[in-house]
Tab-separated table of C-alpha atoms in Angstrom:
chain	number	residue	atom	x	y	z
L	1	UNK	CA	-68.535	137.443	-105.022
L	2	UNK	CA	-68.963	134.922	-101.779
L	3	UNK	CA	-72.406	136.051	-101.114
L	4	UNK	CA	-73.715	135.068	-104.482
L	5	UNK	CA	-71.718	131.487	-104.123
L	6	UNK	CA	-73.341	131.013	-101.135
L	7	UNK	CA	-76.687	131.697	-102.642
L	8	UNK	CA	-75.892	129.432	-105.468
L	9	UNK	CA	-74.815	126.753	-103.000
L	10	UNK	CA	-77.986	126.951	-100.606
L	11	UNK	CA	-80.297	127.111	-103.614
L	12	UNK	CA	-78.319	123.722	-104.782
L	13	UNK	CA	-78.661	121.969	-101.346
L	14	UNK	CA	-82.447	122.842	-101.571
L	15	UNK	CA	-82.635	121.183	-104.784
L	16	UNK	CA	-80.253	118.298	-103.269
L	17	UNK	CA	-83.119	117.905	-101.029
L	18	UNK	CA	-85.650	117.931	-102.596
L	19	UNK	CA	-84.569	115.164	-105.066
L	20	UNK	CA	-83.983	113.521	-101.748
L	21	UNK	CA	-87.256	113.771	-100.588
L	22	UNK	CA	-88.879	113.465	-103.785
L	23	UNK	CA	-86.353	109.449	-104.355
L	24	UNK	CA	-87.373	109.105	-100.534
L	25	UNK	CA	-91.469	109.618	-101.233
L	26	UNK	CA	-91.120	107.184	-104.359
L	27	UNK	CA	-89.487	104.634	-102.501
L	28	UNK	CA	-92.068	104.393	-100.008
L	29	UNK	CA	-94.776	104.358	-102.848
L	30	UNK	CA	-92.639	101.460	-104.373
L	31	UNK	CA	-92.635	99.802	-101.200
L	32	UNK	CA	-96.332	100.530	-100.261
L	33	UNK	CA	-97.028	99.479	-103.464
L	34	UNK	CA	-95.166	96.146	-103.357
L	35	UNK	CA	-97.070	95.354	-100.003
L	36	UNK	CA	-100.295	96.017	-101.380
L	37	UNK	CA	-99.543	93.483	-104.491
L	38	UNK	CA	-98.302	90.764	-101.576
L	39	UNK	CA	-101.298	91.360	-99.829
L	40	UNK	CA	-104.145	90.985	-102.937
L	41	UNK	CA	-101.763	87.508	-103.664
L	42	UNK	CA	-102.272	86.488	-100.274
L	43	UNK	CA	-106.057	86.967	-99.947
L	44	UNK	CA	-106.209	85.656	-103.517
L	45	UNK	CA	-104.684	82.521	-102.357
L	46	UNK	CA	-106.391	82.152	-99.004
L	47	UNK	CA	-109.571	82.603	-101.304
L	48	UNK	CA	-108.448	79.825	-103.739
L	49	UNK	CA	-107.673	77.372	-101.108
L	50	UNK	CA	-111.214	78.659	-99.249
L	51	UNK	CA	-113.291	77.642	-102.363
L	52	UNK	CA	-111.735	74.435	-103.334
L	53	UNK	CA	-111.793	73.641	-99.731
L	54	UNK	CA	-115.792	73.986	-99.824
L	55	UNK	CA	-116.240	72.486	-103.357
L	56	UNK	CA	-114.239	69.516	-101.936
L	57	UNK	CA	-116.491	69.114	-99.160
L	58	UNK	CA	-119.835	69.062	-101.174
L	59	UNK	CA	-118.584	67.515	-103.196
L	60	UNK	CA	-117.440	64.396	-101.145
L	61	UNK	CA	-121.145	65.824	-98.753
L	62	UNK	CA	-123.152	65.017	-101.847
L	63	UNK	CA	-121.207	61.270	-102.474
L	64	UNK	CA	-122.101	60.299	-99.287
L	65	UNK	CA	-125.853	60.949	-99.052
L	66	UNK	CA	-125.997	58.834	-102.315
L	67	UNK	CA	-124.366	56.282	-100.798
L	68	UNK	CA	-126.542	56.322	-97.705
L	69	UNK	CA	-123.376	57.424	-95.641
L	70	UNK	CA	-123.408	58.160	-92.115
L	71	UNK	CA	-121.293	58.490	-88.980
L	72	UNK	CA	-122.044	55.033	-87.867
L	73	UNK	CA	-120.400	53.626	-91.152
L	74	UNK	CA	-116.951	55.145	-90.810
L	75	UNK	CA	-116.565	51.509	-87.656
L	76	UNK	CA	-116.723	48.675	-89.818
L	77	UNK	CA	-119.459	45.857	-89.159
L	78	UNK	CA	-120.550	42.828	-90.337
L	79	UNK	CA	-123.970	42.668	-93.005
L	80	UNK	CA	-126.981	43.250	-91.337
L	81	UNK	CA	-129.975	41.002	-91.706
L	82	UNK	CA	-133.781	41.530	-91.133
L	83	UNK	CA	-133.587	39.210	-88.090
L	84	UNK	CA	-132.613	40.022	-84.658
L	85	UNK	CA	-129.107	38.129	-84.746
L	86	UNK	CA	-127.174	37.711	-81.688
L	87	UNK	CA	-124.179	40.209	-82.043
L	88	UNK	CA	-120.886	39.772	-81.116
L	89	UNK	CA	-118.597	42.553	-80.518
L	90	UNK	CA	-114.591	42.235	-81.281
L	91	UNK	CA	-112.378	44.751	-79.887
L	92	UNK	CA	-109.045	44.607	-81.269
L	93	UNK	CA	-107.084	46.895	-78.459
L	94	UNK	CA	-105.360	49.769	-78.908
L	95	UNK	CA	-104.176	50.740	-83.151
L	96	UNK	CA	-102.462	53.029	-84.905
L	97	UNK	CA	-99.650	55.261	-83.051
L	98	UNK	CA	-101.119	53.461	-80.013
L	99	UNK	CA	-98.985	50.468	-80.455
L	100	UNK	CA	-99.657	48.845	-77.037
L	101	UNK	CA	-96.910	46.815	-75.782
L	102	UNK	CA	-93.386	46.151	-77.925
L	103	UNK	CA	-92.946	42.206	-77.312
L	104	UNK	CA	-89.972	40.592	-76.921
L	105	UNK	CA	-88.784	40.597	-80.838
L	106	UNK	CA	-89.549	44.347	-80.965
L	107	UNK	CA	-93.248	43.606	-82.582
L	108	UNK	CA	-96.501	45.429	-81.607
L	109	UNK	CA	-99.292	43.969	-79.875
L	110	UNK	CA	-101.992	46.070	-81.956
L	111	UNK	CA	-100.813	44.229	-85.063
L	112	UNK	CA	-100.781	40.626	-82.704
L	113	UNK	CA	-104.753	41.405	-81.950
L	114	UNK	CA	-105.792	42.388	-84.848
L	115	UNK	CA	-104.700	39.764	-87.012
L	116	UNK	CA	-106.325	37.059	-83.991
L	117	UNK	CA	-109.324	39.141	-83.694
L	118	UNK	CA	-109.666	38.375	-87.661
L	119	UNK	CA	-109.253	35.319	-87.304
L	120	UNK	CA	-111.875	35.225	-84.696
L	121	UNK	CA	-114.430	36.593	-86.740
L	122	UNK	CA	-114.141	34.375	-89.760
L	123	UNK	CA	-113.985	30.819	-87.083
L	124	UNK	CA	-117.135	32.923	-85.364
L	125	UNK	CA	-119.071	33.293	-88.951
L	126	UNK	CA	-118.378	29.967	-90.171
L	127	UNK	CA	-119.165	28.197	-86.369
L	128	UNK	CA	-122.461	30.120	-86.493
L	129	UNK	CA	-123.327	28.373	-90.015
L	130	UNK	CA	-122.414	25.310	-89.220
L	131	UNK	CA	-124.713	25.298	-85.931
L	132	UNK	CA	-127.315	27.459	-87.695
L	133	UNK	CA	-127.448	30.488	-85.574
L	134	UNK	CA	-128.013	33.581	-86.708
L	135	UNK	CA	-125.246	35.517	-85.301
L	136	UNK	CA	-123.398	38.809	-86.728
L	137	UNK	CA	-119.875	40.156	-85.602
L	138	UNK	CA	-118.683	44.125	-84.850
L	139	UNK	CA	-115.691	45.076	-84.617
L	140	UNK	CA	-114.380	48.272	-83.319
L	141	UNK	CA	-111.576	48.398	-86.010
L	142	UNK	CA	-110.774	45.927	-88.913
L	143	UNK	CA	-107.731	47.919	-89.714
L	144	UNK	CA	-104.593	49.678	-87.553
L	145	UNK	CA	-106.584	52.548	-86.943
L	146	UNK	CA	-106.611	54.736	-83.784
L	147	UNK	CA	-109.079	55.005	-81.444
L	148	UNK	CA	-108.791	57.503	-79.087
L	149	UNK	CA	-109.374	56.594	-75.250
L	150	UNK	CA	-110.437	60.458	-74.722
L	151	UNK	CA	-113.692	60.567	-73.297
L	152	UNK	CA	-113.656	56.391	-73.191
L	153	UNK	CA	-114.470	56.531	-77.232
L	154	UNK	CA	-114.036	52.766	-77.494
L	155	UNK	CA	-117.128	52.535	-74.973
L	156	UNK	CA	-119.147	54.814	-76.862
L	157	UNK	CA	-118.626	53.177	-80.182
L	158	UNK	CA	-120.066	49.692	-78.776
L	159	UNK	CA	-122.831	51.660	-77.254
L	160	UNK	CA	-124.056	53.413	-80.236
L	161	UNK	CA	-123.621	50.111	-82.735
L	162	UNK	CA	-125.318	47.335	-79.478
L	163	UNK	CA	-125.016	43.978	-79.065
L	164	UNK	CA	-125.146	41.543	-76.883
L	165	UNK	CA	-121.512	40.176	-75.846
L	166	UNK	CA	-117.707	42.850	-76.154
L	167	UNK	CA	-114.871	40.539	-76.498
L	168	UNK	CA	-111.738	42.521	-75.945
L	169	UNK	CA	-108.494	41.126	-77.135
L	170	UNK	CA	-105.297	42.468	-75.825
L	171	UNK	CA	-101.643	40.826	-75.178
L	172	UNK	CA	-99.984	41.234	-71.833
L	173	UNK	CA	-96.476	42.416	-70.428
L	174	UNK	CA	-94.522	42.045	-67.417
L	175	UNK	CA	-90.702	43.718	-66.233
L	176	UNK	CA	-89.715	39.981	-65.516
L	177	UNK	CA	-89.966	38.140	-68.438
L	178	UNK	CA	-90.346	35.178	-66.732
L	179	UNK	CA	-93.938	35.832	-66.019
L	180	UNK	CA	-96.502	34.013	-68.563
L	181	UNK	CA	-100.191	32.706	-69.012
L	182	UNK	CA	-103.713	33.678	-69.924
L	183	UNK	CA	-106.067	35.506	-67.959
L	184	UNK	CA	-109.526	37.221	-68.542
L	185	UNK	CA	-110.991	40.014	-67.046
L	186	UNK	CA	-114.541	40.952	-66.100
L	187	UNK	CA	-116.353	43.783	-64.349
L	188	UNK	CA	-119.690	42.242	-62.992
L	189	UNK	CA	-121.773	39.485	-61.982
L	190	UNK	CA	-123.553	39.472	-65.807
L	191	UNK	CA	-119.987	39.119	-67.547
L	192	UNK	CA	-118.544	36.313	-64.962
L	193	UNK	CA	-120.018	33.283	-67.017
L	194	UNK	CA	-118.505	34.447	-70.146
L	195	UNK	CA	-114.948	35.395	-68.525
L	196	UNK	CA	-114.969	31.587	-66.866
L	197	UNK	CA	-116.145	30.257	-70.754
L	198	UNK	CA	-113.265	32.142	-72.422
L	199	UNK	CA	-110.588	31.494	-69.903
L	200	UNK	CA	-110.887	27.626	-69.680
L	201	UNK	CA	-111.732	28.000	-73.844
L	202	UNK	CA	-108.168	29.373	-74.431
L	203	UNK	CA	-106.056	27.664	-71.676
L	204	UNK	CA	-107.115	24.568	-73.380
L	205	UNK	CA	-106.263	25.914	-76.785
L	206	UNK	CA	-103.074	27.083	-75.819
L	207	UNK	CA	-101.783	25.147	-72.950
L	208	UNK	CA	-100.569	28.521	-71.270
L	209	UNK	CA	-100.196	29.046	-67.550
L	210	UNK	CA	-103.709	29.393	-66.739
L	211	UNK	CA	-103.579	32.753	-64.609
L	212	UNK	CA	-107.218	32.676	-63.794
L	213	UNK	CA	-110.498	34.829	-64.474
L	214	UNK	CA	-109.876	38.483	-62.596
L	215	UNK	CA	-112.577	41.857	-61.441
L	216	UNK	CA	-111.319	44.850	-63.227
L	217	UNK	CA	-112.496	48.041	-62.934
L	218	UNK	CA	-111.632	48.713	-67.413
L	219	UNK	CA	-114.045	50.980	-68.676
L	220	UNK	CA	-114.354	48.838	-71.486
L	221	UNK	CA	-115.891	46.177	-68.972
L	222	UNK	CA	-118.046	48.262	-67.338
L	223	UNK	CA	-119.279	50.957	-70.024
L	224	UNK	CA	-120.166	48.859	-73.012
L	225	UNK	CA	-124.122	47.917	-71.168
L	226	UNK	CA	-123.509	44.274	-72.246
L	227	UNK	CA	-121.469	41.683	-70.873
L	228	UNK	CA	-118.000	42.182	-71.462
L	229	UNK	CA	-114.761	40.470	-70.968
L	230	UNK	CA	-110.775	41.347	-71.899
L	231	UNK	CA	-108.487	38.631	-72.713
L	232	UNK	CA	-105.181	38.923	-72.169
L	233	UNK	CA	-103.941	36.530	-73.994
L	234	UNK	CA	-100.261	35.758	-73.180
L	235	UNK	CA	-97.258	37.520	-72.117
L	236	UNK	CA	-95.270	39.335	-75.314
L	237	UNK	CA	-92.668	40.146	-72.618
L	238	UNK	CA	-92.312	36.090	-72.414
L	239	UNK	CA	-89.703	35.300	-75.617
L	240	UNK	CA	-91.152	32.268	-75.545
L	241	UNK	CA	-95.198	32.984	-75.081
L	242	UNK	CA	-94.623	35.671	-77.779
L	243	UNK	CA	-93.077	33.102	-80.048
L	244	UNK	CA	-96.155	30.749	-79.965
L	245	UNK	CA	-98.571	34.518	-79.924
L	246	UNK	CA	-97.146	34.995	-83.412
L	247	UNK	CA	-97.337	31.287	-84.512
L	248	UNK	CA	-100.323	31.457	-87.432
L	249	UNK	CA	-101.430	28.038	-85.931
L	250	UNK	CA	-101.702	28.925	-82.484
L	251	UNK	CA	-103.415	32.377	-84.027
L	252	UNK	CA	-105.713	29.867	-85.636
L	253	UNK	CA	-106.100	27.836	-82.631
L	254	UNK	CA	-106.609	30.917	-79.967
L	255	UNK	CA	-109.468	32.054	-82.436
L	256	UNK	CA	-111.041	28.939	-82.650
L	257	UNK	CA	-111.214	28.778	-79.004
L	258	UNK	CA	-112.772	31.908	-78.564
L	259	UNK	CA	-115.441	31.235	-80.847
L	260	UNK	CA	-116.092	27.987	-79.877
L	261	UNK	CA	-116.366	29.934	-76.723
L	262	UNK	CA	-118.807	32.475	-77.861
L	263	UNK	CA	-121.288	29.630	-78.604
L	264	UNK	CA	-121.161	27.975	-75.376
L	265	UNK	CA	-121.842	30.708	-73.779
L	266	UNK	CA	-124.761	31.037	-76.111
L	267	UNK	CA	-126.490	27.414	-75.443
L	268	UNK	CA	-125.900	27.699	-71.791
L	269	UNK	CA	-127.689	30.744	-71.561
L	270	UNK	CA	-130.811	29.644	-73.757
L	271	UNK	CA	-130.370	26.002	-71.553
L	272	UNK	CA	-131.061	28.731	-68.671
L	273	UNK	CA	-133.917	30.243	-69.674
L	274	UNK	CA	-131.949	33.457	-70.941
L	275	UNK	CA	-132.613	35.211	-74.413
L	276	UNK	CA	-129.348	34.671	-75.574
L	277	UNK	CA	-129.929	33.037	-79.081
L	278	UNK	CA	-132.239	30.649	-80.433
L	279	UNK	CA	-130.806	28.149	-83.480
């Protein structure tokens, strides 16, 4: 009688195994099948995203050529007329996560530039009228944008636009806050009449410590293939220079100054003989 239980019992373990094997083989196929359905839904959805992606971009590809877009547009510029204006070129320094120096009262210097290179523009268009000179403004940004100084883009961007004057505005700093004043900086020999113009310009506007005009090896003095200067205006480190900085009338007065500066600079180099600007 035990030999024919143990035949009963091995023929049971086989068929114990096999239903094994046979829940084990469908429970791969479930699983191979559940990885196949991921994978289709994942190269569905990279293909989704891939074909919006390229409708987007024709889309906004076909916008600009009706709109005449190019690279050149994305800097923002004054009009351009069918005369050869003289061009002035505002560079508000640094923008976006490239705050510059935190003044005194915890406030950035990009956002103190901008709003005096603004400034500058509007006393520089409505000075120009007055005198009658044809004379545009550039600006590198109108806006707290970055601009990377990878590969000197700042330079670059000047280059590709021209002009004939870069007027770089910046706002100084100093570990003792005691330190204050103007000074402008130049690069060569062609940019030293301007930085003397603007420096005496804006000490008089001001009444800062007059720190002098100063050589500086800045690339954007020495890359732009015009003549450049940088202001530094005053010292935000100073609580009280960066008081007066932020002051809307000494904004007002600071960009007066340098456009009143601007067109100096323009009559003394026609009075010289130079090609500067003719009213």
């Amino acid at each position: 009688m035990k030999p024919k239980q143990d035949k009963k019992d091995k023929r049971l373990n086989r068929l114990y195994s096999q239903d094994n094997r046979d829940n084990a083989g469908r429970k791969t196929d479930l699983r191979r099948r559940k990885w196949r359905r991921f994978l289709r839904l994942i190269r569905a959805l990279f293909a989704t995203i891939l074909i919006i992606w390229v409708i987007k971009t024709l889309i906004f590809s076909i916008g600009d050529r009706r709109q005449g877009h190019n690279a050149s547009d994305d800097v923002p510029s004054s009009p351009q007329t069918e005369t050869n204006p003289f061009t002035v070129v505002l560079d508000s320094g640094h923008g976006g996560y490239d705050v510059g120096t935190e003044g005194v009262s915890g406030r950035y210097e990009k956002d103190l530039v901008l709003k005096i290179a603004l400034l500058t523009r509007d006393a520089l268009m409505e000075k120009s009228v007055q005198a009658g000179l044809d004379l545009l403004v550039w600006m590198t940004r109108d806006d707290d944008r970055f601009i990377s100084d990878i590969d000197h883009e700042r330079a670059k961007m000047v280059r590709a636009h021209g002009g004939d004057i870069v007027i770089s505005i910046h706002a100084n700093s100093f570990v003792d806050p005691r330190v204050s004043g103007t000074e402008t900086y130049y690069y060569d020999a062609t940019s030293l009449p301007l930085a003397h113009i603007m420096q005496q310009a804006l000490v008089r506007a001001t009444g800062f410590n007059d720190r002098g005009v100063r050589q500086a090896n800045f690339y954007m003095l020495k890359e732009t293939g015009m003549p450049a200067v940088l202001l530094e205006l005053g010292y935000v480190t100073n609580e009280a220079e960066e008081t007066k900085l932020w002051d809307k009338t000494v904004q007002k007065k600071i960009a007066e100054a340098i456009a009143e500066g601007v067109l100096e600079y323009i009559s003394r180099e026609n009075e010289e003989g130079g090609e500067a600007l003719s009213p």
